[in-house]
Short mmCIF file of C-alpha atoms and ligand atoms in Angstrom, two decimals:
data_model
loop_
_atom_site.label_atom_id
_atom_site.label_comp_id
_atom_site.label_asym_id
_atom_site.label_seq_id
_atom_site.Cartn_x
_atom_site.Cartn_y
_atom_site.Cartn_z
CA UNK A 8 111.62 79.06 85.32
CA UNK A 9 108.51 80.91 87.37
CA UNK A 10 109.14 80.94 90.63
CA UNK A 11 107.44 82.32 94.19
CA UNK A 12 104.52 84.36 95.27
CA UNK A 13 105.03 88.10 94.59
CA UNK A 14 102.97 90.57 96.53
CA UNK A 15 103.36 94.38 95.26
CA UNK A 16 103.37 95.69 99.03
CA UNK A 17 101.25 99.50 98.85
CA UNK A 18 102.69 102.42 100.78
CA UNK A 19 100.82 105.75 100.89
CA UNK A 20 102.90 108.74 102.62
CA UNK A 21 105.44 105.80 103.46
CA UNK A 22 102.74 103.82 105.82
CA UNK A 23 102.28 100.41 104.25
CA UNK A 24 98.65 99.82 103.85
CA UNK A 25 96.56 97.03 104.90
CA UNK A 26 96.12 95.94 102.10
CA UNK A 27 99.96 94.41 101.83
CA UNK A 28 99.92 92.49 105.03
CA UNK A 29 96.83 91.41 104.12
CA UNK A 30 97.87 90.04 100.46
CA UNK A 31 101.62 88.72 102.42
CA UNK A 32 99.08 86.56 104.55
CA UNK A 33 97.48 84.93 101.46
CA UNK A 34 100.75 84.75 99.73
CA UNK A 35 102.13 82.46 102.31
CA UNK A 36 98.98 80.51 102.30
CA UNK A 37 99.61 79.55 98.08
CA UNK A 38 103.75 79.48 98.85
CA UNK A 39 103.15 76.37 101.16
CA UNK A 40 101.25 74.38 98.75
CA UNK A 41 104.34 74.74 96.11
CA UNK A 42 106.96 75.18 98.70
CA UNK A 43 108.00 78.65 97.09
CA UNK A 44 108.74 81.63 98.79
CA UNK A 45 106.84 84.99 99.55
CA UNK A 46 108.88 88.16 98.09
CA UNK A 47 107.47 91.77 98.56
CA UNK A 48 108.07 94.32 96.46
CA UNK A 49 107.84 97.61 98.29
CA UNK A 50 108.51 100.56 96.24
CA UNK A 51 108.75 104.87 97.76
CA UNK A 52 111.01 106.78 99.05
CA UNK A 53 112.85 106.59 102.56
CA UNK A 54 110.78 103.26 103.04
CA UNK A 55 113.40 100.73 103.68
CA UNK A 56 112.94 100.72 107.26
CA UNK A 57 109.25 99.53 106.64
CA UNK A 58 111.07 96.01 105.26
CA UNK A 59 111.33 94.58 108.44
CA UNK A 60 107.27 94.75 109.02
CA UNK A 61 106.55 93.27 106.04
CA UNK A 62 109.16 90.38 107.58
CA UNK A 63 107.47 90.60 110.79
CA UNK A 64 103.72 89.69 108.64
CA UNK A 65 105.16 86.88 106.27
CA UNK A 66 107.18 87.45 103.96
CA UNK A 67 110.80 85.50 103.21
CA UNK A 68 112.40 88.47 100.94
CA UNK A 69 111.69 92.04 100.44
CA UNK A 70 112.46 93.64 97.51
CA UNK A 71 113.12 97.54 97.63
CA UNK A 72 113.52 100.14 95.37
CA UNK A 73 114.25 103.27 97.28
CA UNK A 74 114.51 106.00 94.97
CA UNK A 75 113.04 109.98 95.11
CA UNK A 76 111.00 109.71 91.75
CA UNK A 77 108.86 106.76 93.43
CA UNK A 78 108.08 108.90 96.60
CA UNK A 79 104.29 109.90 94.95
CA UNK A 80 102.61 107.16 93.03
CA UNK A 81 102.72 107.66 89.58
CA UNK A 82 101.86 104.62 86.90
CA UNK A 83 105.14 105.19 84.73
CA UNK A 84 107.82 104.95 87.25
CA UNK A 85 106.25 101.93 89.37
CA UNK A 86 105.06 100.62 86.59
CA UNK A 87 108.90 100.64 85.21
CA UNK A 88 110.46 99.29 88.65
CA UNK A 89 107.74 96.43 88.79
CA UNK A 90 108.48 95.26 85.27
CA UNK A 91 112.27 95.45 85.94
CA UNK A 92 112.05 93.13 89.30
CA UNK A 93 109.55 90.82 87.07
CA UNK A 94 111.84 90.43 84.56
CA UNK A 95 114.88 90.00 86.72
CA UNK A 96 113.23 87.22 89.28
CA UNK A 97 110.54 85.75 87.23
CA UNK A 98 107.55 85.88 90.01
CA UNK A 99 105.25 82.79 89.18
CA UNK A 100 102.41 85.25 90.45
CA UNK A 101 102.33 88.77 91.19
CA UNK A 102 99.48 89.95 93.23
CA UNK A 103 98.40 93.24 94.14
CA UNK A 104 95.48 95.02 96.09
CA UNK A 105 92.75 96.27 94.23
CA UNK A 106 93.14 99.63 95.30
CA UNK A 107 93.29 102.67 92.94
CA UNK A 108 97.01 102.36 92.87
CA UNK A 109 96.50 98.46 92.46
CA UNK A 110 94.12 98.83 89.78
CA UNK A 111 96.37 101.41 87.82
CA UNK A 112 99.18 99.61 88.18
CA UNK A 113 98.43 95.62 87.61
CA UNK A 114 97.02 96.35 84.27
CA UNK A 115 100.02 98.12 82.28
CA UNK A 116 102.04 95.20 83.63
CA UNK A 117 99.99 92.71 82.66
CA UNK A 118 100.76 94.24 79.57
CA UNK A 119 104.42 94.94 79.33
CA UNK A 120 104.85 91.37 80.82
CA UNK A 121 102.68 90.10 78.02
CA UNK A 122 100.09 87.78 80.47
CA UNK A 123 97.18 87.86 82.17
CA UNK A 124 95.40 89.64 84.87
CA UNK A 125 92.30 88.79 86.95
CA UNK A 126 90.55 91.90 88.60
CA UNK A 127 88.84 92.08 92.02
CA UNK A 128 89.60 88.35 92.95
CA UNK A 129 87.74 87.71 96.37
CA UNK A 130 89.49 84.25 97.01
CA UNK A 131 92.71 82.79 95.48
CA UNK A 132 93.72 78.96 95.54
CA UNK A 133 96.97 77.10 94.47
CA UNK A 134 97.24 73.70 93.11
CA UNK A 135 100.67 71.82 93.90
CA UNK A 136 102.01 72.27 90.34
CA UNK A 137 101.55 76.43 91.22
CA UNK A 138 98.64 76.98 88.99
CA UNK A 139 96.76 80.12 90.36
CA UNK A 140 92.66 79.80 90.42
CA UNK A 141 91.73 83.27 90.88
CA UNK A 142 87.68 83.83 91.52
CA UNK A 143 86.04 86.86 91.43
CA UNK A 144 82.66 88.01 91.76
CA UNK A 145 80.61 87.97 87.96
CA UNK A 146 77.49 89.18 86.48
CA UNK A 147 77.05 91.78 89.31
CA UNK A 148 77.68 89.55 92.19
CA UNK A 149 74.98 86.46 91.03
CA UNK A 150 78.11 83.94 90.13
CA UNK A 151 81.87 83.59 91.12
CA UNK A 152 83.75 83.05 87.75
CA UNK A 153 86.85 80.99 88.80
CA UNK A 154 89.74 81.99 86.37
CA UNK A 155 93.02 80.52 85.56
CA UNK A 156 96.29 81.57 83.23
CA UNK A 157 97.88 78.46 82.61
CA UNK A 158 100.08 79.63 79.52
CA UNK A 159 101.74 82.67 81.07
CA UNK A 160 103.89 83.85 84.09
CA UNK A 161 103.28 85.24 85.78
CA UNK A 162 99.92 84.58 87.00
CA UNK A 163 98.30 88.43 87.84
CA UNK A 164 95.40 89.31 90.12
CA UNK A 165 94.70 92.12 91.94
CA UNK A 166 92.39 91.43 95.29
CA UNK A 167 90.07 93.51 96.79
CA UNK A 168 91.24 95.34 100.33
CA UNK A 169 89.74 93.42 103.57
CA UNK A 170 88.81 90.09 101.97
CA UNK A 171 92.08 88.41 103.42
CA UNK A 172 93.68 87.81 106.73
CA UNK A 173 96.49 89.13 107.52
CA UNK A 174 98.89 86.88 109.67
CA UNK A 175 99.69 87.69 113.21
CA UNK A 176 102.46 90.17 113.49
CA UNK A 177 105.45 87.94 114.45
CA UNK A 178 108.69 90.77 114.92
CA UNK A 179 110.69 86.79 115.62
CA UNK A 180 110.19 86.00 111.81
CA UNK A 181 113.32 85.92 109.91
CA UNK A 182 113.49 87.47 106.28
CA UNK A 183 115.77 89.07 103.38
CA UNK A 184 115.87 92.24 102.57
CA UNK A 185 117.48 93.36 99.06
CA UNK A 186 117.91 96.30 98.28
CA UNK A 187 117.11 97.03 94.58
CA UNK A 188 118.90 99.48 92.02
CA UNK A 189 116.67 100.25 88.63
CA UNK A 190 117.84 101.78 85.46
CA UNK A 191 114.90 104.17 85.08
CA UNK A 192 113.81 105.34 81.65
CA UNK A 193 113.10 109.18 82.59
CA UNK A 194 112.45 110.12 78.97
CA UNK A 195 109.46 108.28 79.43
CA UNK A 196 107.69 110.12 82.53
CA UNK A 197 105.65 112.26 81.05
CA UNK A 198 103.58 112.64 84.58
CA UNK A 199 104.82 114.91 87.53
CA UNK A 200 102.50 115.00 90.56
CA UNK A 201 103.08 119.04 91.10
CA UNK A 202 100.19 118.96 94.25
CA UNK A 203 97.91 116.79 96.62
CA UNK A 204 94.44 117.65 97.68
CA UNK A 205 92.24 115.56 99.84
CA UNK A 206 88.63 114.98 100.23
CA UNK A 207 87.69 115.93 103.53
CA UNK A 208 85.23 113.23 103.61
CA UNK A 209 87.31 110.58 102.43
CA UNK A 210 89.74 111.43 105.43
CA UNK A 211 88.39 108.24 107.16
CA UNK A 212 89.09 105.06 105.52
CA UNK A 213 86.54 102.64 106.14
CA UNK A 214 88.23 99.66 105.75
CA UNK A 215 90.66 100.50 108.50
CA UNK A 216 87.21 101.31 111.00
CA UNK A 217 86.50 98.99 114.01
CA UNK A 218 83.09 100.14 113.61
CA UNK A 219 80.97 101.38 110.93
CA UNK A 220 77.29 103.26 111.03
CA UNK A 221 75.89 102.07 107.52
CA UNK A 222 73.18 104.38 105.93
CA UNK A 223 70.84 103.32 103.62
CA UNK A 224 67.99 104.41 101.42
CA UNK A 225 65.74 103.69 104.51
CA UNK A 226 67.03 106.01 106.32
CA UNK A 227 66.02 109.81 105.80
CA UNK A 228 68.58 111.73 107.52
CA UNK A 229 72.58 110.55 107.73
CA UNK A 230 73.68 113.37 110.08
CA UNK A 231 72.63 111.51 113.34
CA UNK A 232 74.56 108.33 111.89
CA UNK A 233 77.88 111.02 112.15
CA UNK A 234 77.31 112.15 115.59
CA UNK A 235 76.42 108.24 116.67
CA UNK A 236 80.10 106.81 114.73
CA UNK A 237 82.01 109.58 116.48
CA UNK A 238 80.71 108.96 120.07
CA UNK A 239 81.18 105.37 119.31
CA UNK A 240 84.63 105.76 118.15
CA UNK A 241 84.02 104.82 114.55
CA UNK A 242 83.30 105.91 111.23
CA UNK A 243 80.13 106.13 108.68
CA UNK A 244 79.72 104.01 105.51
CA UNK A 245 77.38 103.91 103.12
CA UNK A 246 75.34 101.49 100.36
CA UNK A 247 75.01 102.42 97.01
CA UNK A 248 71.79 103.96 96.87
CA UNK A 249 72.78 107.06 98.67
CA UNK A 250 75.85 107.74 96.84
CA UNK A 251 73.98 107.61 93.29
CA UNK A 252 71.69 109.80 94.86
CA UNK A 253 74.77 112.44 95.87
CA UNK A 254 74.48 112.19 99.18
CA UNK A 255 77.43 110.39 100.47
CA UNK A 256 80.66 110.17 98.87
CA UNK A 257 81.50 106.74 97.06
CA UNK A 258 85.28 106.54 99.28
CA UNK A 259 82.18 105.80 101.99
CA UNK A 260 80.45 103.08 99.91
CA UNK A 261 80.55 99.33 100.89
CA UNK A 262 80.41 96.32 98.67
CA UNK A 263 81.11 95.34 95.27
CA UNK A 264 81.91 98.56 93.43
CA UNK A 265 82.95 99.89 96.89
CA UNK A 266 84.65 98.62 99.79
CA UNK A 267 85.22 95.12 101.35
CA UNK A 268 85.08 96.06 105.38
CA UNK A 269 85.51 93.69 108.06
CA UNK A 270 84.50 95.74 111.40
CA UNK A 271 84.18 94.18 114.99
CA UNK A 272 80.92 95.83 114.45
CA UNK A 273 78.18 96.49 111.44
CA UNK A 274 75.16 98.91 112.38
CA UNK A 275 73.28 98.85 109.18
CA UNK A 276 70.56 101.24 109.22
CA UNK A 277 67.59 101.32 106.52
CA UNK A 278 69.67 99.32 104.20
CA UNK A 279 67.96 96.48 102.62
CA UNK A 280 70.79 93.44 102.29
CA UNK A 281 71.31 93.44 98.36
CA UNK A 282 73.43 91.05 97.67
CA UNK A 283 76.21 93.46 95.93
CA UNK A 284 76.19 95.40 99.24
CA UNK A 285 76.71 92.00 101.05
CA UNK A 286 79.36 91.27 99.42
CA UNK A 287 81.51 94.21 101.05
CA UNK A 288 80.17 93.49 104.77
CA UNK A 289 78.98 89.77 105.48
CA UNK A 290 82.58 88.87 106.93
CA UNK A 291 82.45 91.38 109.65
CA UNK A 292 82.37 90.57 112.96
CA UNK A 293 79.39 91.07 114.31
CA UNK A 294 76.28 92.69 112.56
CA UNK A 295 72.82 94.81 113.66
CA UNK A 296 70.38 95.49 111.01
CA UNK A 297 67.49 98.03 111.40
CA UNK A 298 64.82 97.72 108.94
CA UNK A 299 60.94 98.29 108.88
CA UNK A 300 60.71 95.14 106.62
CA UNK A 301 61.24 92.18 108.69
CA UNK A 302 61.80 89.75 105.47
CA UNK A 303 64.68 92.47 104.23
CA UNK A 304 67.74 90.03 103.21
CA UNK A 305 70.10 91.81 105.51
CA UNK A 306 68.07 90.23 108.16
CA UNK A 307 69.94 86.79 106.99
CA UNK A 308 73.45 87.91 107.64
CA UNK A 309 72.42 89.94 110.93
CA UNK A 310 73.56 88.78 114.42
CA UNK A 311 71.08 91.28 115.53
CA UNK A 312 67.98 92.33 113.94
CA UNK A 313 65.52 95.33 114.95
CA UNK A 314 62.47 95.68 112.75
CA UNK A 315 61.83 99.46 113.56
CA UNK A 316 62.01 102.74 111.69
CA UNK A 317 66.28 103.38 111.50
CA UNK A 318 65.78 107.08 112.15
CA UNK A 319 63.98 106.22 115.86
CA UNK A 320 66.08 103.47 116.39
CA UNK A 321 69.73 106.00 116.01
CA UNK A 322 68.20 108.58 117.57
CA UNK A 323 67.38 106.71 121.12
CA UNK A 324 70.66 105.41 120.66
CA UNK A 325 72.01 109.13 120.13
CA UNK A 326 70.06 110.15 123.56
CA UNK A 327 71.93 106.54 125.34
CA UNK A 328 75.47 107.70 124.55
C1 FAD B 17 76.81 95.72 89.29
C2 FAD B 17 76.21 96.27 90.55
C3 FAD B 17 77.07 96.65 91.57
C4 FAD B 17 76.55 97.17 92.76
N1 FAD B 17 77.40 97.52 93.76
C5 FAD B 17 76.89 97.91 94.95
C6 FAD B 17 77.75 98.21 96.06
O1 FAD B 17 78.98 98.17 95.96
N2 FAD B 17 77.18 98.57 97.21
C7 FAD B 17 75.82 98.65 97.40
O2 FAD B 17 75.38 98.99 98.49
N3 FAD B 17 75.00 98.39 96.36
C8 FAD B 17 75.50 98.05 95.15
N4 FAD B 17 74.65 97.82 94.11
C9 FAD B 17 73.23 98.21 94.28
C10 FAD B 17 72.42 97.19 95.07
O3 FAD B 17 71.91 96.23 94.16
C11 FAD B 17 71.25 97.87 95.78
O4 FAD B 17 70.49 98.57 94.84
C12 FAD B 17 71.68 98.82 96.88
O5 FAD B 17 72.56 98.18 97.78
C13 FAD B 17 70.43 99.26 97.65
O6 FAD B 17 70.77 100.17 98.66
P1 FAD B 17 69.81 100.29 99.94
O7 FAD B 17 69.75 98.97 100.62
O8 FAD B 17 70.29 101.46 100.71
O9 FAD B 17 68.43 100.73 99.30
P2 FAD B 17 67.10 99.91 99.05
O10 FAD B 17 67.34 98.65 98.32
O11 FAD B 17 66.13 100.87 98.48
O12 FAD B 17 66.64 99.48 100.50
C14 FAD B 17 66.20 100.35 101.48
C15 FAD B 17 65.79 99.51 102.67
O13 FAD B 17 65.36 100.37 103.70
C16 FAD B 17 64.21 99.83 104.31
N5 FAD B 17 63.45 100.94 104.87
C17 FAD B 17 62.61 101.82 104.25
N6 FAD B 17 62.17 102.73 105.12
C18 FAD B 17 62.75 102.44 106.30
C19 FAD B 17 62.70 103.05 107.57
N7 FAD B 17 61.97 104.13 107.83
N8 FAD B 17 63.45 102.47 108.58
C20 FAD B 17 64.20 101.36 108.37
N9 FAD B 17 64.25 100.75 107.18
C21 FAD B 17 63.57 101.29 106.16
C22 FAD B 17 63.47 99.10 103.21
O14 FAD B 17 62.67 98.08 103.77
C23 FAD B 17 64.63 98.54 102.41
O15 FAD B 17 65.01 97.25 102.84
C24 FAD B 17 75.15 97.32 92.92
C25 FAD B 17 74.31 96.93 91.89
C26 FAD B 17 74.82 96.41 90.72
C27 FAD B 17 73.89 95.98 89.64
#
């Protein structure tokens, strides 16, 4: 029978990503309705000492497969491992980030475990006989389609980065660690990663930022917003409207078809408040809007509002720092 919450815990470069604390935190959450347990799967190479963290955030067992052809992400060979550890503990629900790796991976599983997957969830709930209601954002953001997979196991979703808490570190908590062996099928990697080259502008990950300087069509020139994130010791995002016009990169884009952030601080400059671009920012912290239009939607989610041209208002604040 189905059993327990499985979270597939994301490493890059063997540092475990937010991302996997955060999904551990809302793994626990749905294990104490049923009573289950939460079991990470952390896949890579020389990882095993990162177990003990993912202990330390929630979970009750960690899974790992520790072998040299999972050091790089590639779909076949964690898609392989995955299936093997579903099919040998029969996970009631497998969730995973919805990262590019996330998104990759959850799908061909879905399909080699013959069930369902629900993309991009923004809230999961358990009922006490384990079913999974996974909702996700629909019709670009208007509803929130609430989705359930009552016939198969395990239940699938992948969940966007910086939607949920993680749990307070706790280095006291008391866990398993097993270490996995799996029969790969090397016949079937047909996919080497021979090189890796990174965007210089995506250096900075965004959802990792404690503050974020958000450009928007309203504002004419972004390279103040660069010099005003660095002296303020954080980073620069972006809403859609200036990435579809080329001028910032979409790793920097916030919201629906970007990035869920959660800052202790939102400076939002010239951006008007759509409601897709809410739906990557509203949770943070704490939230100044700069707009020449007071009735601009943002205006309902700011702490602070300034109703002033954004280019005047960053550079004064350029001269104050
Ligand atoms: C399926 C779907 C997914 C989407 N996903 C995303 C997403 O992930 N992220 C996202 O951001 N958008 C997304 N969008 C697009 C979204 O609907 C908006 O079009 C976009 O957010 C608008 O960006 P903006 O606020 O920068 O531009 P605009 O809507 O053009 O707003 C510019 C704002 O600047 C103000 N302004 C003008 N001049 C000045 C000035 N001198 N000083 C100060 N303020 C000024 C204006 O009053 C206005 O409020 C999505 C849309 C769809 C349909």
């Amino acid at each position: 029978m189905a059993k327990n919450i499985w979270v597939f815990c994301e490493q890059r470069d063997g540092q475990l990503q937010s991302v996997a604390l955060e999904l551990i935190g809302v793994a626990r959450e749905l294990a104490e309705k049923t009573g289950e347990k939460v079991c990470a799967a952390l896949l890579g190479h020389k990882i095993t000492d990162k177990a003990a963290e993912l202990v330390a955030y929630g979970a009750d067992e960690v899974h790992v497969v520790d072998d040299a052809c999972l050091e790089k992400f590639v779909t076949e060979q964690y898609a392989q491992a995955v299936t093997a550890l579903a099919k040998k503990y029969e996970p009631s629900v497998i969730l995973f980030g919805a990262t590019s790796i996330g998104r990759d991976l959850a799908p061909r599983l879905s399909a080699r475990l013959k069930t369902g997957l629900t993309a991009d969830c923004t809230k999961l709930e358990m009922d006490e006989e384990g079913n999974l209601f996974m909702t996700r954002p629909a019709f670009g953001g208007n509803l929130f389609a609430t989705i359930i997979c009552p016939d198969h196991r395990p239940q699938m979703s992948t969940v966007r980065p910086g939607v949920m808490k993680k749990l307070e570190r706790d280095d006291a908590r008391q866990g398993e660690v097993v270490v996995e062996s799996i029969e790969f099928d090397t016949a079937k990697f047909a996919v080497k990663v021979v090189d890796e080259v990174r965007s210089i502008q995506c250096a900075v990950n965004i959802e990792e930022a404690k503050l974020l300087v958000a450009c928007g069509r309203g504002l004419k020139d972004v390279k103040p917003a660069y010099t005003v994130a660095e002296k303020l010791g954080g980073s620069v995002a972006s809403s859609r409207a200036l990435v579809d016009a080329g001028i910032m990169d979409h790793c920097s884009q916030v919201g629906q078809t970007g990035k869920t952030v959660r800052p202790e601080a939102y400076l939002a400059f010239g951006i008007s408040g759509a409601i897709q671009h809410l739906a990557g920012m509203e949770e943070s912290e704490y939230i100044v809007a700069v707009n020449t239009d007071k009735n601009a939607p943002i205006f309902k989610v700011a702490n602070l509002g300034i109703v002033s041209d954004a280019a005047a208002v960053m550079k004064n604040i350029e001269k104050l720092l």
